[in-house]
Tab-separated table of N, CA, C and O in Angstrom:
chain	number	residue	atom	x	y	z
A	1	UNK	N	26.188	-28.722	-8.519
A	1	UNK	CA	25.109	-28.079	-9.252
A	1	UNK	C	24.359	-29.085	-10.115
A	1	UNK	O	24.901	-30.148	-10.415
A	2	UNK	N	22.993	-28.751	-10.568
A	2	UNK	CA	22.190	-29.692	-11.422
A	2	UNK	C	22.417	-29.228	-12.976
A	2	UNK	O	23.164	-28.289	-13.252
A	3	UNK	N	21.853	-29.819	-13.756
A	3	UNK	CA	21.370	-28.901	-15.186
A	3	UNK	C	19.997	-29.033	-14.989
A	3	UNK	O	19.452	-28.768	-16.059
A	4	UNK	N	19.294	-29.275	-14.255
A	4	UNK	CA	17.574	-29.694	-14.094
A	4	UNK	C	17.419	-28.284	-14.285
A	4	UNK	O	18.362	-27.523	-14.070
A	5	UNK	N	15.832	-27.710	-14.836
A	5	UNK	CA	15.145	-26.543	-14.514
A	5	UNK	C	14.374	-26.751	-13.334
A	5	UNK	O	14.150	-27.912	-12.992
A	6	UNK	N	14.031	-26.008	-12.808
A	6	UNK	CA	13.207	-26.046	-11.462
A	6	UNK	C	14.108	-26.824	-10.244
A	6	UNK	O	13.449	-26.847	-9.204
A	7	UNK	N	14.974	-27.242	-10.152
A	7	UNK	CA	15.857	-27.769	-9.268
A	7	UNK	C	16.703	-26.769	-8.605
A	7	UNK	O	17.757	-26.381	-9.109
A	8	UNK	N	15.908	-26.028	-6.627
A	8	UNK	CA	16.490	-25.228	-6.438
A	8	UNK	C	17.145	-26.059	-5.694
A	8	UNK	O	18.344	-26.062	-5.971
A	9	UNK	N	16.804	-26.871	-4.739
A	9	UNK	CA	17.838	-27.913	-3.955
A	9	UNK	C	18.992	-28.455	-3.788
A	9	UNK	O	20.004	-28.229	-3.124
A	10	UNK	N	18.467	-29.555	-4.853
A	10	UNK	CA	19.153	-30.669	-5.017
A	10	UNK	C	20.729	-30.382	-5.582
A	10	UNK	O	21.201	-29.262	-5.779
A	11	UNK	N	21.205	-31.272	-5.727
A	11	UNK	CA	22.419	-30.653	-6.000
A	11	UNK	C	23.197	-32.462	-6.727
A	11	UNK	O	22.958	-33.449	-6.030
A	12	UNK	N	23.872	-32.633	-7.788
A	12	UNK	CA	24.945	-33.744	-8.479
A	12	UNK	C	23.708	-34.744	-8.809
A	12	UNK	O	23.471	-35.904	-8.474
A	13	UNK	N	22.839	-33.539	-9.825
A	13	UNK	CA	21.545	-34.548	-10.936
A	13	UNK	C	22.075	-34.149	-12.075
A	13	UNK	O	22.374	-32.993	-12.375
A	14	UNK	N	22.251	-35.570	-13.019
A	14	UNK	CA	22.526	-35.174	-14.040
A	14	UNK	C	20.994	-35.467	-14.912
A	14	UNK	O	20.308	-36.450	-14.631
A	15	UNK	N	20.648	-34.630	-15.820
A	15	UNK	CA	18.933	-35.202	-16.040
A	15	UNK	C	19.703	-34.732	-18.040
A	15	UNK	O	20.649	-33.997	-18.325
A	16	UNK	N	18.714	-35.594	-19.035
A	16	UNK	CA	19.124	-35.664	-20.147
A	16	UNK	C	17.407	-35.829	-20.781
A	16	UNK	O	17.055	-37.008	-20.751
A	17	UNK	N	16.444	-34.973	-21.270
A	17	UNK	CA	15.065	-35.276	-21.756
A	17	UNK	C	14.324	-33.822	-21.345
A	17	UNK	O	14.567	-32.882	-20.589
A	18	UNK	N	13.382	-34.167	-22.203
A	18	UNK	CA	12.209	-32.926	-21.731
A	18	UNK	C	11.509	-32.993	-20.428
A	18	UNK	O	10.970	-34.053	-20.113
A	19	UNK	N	11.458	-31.857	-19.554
A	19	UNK	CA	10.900	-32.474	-18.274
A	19	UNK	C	11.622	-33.533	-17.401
A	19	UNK	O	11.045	-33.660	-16.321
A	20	UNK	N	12.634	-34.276	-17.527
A	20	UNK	CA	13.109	-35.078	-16.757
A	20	UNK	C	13.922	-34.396	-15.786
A	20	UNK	O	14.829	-33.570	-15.893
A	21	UNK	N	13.211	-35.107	-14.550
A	21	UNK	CA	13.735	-34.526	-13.067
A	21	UNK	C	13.542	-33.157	-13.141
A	21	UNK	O	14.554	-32.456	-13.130
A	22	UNK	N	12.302	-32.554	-13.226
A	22	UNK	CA	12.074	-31.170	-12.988
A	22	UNK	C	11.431	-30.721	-11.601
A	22	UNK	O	11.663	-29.571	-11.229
A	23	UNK	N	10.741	-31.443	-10.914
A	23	UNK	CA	10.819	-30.748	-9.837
A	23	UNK	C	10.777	-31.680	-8.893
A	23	UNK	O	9.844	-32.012	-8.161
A	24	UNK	N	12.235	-32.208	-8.996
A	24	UNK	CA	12.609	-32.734	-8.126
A	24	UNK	C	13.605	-31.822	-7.015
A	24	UNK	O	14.416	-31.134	-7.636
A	25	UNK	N	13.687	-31.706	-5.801
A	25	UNK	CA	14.864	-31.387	-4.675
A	25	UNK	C	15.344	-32.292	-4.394
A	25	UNK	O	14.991	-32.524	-3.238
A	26	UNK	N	16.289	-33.382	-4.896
A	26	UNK	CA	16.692	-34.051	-4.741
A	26	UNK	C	18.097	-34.169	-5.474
A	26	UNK	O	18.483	-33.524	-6.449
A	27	UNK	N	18.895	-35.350	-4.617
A	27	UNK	CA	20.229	-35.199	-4.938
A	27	UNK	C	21.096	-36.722	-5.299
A	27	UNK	O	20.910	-37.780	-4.698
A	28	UNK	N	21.891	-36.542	-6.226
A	28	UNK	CA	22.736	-37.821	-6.871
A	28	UNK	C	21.721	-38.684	-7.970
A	28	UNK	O	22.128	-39.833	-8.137
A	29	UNK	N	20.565	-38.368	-8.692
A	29	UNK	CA	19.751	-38.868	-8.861
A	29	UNK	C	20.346	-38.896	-11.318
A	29	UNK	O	20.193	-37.869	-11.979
A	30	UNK	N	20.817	-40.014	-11.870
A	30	UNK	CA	20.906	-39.827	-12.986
A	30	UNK	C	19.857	-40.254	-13.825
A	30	UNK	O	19.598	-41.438	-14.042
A	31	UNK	N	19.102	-39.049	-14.412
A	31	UNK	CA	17.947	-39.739	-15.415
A	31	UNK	C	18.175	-39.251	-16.920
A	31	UNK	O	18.839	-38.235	-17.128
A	32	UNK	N	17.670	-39.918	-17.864
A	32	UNK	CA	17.685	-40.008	-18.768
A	32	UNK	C	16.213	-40.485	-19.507
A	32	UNK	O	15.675	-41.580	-19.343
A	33	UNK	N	15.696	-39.336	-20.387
A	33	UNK	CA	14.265	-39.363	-20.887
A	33	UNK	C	13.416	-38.655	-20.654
A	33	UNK	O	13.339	-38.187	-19.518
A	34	UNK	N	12.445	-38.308	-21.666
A	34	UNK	CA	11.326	-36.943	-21.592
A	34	UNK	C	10.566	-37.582	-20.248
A	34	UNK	O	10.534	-38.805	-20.108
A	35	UNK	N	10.127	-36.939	-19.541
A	35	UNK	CA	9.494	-36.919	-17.862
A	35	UNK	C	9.908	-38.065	-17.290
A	35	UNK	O	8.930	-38.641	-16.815
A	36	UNK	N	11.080	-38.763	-17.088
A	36	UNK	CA	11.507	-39.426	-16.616
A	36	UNK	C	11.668	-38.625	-14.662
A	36	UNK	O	12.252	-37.545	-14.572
A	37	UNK	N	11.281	-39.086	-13.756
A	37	UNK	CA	11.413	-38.824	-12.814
A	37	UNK	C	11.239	-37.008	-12.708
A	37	UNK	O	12.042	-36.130	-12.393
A	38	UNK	N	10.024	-36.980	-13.068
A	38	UNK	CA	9.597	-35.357	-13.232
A	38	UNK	C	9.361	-35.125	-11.975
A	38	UNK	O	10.097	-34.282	-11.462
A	39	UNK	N	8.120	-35.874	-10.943
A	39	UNK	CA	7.780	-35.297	-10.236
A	39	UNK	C	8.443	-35.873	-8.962
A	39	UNK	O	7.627	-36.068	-8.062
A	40	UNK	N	10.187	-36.311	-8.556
A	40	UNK	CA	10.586	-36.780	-7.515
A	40	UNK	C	10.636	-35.805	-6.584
A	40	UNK	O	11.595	-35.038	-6.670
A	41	UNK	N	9.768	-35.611	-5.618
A	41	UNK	CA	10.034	-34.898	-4.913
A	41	UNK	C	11.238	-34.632	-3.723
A	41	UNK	O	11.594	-33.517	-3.343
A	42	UNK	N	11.761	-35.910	-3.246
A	42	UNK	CA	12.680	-36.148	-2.130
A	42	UNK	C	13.387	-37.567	-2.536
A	42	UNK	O	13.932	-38.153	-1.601
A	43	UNK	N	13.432	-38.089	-3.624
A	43	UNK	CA	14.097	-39.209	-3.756
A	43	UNK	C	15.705	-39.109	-4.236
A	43	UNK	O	16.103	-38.548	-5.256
A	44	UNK	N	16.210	-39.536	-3.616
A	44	UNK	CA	17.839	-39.380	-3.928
A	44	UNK	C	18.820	-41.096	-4.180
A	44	UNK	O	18.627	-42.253	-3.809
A	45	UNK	N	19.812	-40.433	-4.948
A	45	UNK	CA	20.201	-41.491	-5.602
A	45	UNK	C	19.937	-42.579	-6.299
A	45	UNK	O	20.493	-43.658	-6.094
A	46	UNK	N	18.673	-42.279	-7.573
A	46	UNK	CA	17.925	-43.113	-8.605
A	46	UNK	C	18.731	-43.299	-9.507
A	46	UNK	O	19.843	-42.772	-9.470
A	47	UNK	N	18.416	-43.930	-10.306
A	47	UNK	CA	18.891	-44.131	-11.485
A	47	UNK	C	17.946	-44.642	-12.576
A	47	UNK	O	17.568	-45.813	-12.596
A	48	UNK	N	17.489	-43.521	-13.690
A	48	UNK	CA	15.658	-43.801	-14.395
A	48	UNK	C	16.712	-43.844	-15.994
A	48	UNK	O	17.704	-43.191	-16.319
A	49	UNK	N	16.059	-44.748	-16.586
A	49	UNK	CA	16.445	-44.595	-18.268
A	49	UNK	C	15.498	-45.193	-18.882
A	49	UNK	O	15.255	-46.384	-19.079
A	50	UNK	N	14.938	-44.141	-19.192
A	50	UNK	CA	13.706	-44.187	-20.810
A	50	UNK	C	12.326	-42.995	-20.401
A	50	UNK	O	12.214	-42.285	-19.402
A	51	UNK	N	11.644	-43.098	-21.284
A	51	UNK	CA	10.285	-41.832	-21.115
A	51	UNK	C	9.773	-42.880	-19.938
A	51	UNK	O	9.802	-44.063	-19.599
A	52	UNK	N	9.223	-41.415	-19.523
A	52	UNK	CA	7.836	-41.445	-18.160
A	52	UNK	C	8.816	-42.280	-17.018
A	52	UNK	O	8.205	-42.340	-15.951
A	53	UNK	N	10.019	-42.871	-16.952
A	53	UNK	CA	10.455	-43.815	-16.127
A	53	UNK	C	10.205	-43.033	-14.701
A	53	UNK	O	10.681	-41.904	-14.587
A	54	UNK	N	9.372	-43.686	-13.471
A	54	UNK	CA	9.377	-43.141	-12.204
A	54	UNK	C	8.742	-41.974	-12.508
A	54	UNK	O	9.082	-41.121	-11.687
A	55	UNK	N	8.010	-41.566	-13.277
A	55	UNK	CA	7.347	-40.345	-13.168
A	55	UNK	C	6.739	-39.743	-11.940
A	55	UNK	O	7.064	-38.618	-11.559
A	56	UNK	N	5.912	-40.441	-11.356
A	56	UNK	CA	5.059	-40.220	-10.155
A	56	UNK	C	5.770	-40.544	-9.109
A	56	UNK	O	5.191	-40.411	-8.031
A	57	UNK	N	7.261	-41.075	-9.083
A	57	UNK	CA	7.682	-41.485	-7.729
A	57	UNK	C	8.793	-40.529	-6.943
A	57	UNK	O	10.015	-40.385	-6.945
A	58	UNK	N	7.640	-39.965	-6.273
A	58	UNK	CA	7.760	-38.845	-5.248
A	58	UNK	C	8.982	-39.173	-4.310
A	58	UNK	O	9.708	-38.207	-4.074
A	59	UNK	N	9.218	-39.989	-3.919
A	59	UNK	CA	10.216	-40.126	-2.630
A	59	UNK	C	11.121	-41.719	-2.739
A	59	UNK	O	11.844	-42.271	-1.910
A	60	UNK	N	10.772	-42.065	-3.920
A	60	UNK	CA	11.638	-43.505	-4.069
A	60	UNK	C	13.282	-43.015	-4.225
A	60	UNK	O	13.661	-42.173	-5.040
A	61	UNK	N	14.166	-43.741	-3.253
A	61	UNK	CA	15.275	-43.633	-2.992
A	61	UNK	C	16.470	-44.605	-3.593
A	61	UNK	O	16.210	-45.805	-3.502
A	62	UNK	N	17.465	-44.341	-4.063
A	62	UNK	CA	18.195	-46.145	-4.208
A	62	UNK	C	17.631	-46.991	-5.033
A	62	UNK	O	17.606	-48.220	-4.965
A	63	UNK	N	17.089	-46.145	-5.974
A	63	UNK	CA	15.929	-47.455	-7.315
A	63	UNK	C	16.624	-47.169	-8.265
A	63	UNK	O	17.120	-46.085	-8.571
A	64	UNK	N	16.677	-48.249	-8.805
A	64	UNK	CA	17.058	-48.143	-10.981
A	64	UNK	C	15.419	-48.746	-11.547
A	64	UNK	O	14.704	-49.716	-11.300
A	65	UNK	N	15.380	-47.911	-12.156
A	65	UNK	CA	14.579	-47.607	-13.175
A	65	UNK	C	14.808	-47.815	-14.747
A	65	UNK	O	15.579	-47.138	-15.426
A	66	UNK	N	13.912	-48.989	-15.261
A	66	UNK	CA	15.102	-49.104	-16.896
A	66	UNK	C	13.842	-49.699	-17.642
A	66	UNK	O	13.376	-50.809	-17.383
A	67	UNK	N	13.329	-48.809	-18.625
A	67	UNK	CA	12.193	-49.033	-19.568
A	67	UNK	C	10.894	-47.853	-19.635
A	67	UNK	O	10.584	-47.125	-18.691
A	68	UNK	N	10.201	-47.866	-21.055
A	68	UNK	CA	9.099	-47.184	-20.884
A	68	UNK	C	8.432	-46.956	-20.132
A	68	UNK	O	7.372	-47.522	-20.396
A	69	UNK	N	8.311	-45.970	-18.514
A	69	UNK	CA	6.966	-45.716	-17.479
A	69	UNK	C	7.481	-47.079	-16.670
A	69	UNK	O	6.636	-47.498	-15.879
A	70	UNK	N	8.343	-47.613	-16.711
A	70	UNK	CA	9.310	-48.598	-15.141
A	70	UNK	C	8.803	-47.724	-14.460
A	70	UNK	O	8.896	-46.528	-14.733
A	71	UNK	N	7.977	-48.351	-13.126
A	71	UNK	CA	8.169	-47.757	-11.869
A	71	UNK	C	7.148	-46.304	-11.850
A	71	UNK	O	7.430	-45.451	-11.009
A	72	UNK	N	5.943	-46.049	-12.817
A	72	UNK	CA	5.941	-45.297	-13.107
A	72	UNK	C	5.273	-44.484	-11.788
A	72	UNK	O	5.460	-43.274	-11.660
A	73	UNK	N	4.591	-45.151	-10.957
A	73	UNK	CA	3.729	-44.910	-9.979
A	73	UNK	C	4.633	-45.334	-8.068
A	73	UNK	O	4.140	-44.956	-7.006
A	74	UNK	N	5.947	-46.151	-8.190
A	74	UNK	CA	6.028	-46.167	-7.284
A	74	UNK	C	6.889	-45.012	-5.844
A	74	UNK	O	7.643	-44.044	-5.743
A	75	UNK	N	6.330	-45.705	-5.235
A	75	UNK	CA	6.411	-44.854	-3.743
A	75	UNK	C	7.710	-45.505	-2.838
A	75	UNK	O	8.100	-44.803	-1.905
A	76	UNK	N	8.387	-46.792	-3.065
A	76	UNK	CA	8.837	-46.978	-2.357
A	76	UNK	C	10.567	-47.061	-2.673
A	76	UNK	O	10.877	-47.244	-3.850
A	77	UNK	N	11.507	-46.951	-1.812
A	77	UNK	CA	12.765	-46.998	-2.431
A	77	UNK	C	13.366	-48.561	-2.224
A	77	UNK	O	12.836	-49.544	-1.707
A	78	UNK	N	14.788	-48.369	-2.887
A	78	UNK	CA	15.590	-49.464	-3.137
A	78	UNK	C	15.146	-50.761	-4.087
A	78	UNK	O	15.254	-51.938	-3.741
A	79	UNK	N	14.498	-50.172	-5.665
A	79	UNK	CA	13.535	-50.991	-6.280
A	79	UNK	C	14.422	-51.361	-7.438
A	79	UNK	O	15.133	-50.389	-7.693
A	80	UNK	N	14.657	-52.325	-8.205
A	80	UNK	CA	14.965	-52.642	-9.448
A	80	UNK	C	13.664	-52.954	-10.622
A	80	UNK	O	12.892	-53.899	-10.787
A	81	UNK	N	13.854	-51.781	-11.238
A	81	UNK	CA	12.105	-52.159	-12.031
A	81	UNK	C	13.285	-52.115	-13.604
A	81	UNK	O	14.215	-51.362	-13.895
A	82	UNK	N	12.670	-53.296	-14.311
A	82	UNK	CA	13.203	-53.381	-15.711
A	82	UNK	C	11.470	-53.915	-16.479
A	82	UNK	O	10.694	-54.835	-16.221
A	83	UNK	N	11.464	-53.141	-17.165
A	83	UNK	CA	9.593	-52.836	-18.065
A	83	UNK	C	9.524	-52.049	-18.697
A	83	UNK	O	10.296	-51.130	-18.425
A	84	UNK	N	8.620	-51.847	-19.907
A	84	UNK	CA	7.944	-51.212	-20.141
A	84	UNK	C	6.175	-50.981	-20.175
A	84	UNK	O	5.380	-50.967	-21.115
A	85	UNK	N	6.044	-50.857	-19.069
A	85	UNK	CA	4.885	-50.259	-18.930
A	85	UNK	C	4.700	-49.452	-17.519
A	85	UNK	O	5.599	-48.967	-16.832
A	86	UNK	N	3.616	-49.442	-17.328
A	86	UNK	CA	3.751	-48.383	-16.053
A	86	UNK	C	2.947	-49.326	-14.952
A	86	UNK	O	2.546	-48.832	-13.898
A	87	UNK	N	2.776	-50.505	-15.229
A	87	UNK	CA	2.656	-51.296	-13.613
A	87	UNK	C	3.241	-51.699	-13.154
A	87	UNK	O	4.156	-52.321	-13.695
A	88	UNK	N	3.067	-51.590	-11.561
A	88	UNK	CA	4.231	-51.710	-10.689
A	88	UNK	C	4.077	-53.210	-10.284
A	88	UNK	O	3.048	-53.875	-10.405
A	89	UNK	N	4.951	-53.513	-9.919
A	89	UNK	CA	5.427	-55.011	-9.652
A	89	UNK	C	6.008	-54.986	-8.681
A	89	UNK	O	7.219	-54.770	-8.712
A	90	UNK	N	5.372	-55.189	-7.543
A	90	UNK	CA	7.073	-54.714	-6.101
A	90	UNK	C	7.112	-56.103	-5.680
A	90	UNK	O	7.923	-56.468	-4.829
């Protein structure tokens, strides 16, 4: 089971923030921070810590995420983003 709201899917998210990992269907994914990985749609097994981290990243898989808006825009999986800001660096 999740503690996410809006998480009918997914299943072993642990999410800790406002909005973090809310509508995501996705599974094994630990975030931590207000909209941290809000809008993952299909990405499984992340790992986001801090606000906005991965916000926009819909389907990134196998990424750690670590700083203010890390990663905030990306699309792709298996990423190590350490930042704070929200440009991506791949």
């Amino acid at each position: 089971k999740n503690n996410i709201k809006n998480n009918d899917t997914g299943s072993s998210n642990i999410a800790i923030g406002s909005f973090a990992g809310r509508n995501t269907d996705a599974s094994g994914n630990v975030i931590i921070g207000d909209l941290a990985l809000e809008q993952n749609a299909s990405g499984n097994n992340n790992v986001a810590i801090g606000n906005g981290v991965a916000n926009q990243s819909y389907n990134a898989s196998g990424s750690i995420f670590i700083g203010n808006q890390a990663g905030y825009n990306e699309a792709n999986g298996n990423r190590l983003y350490i930042e704070n800001s929200s440009a991506n660096q791949n």
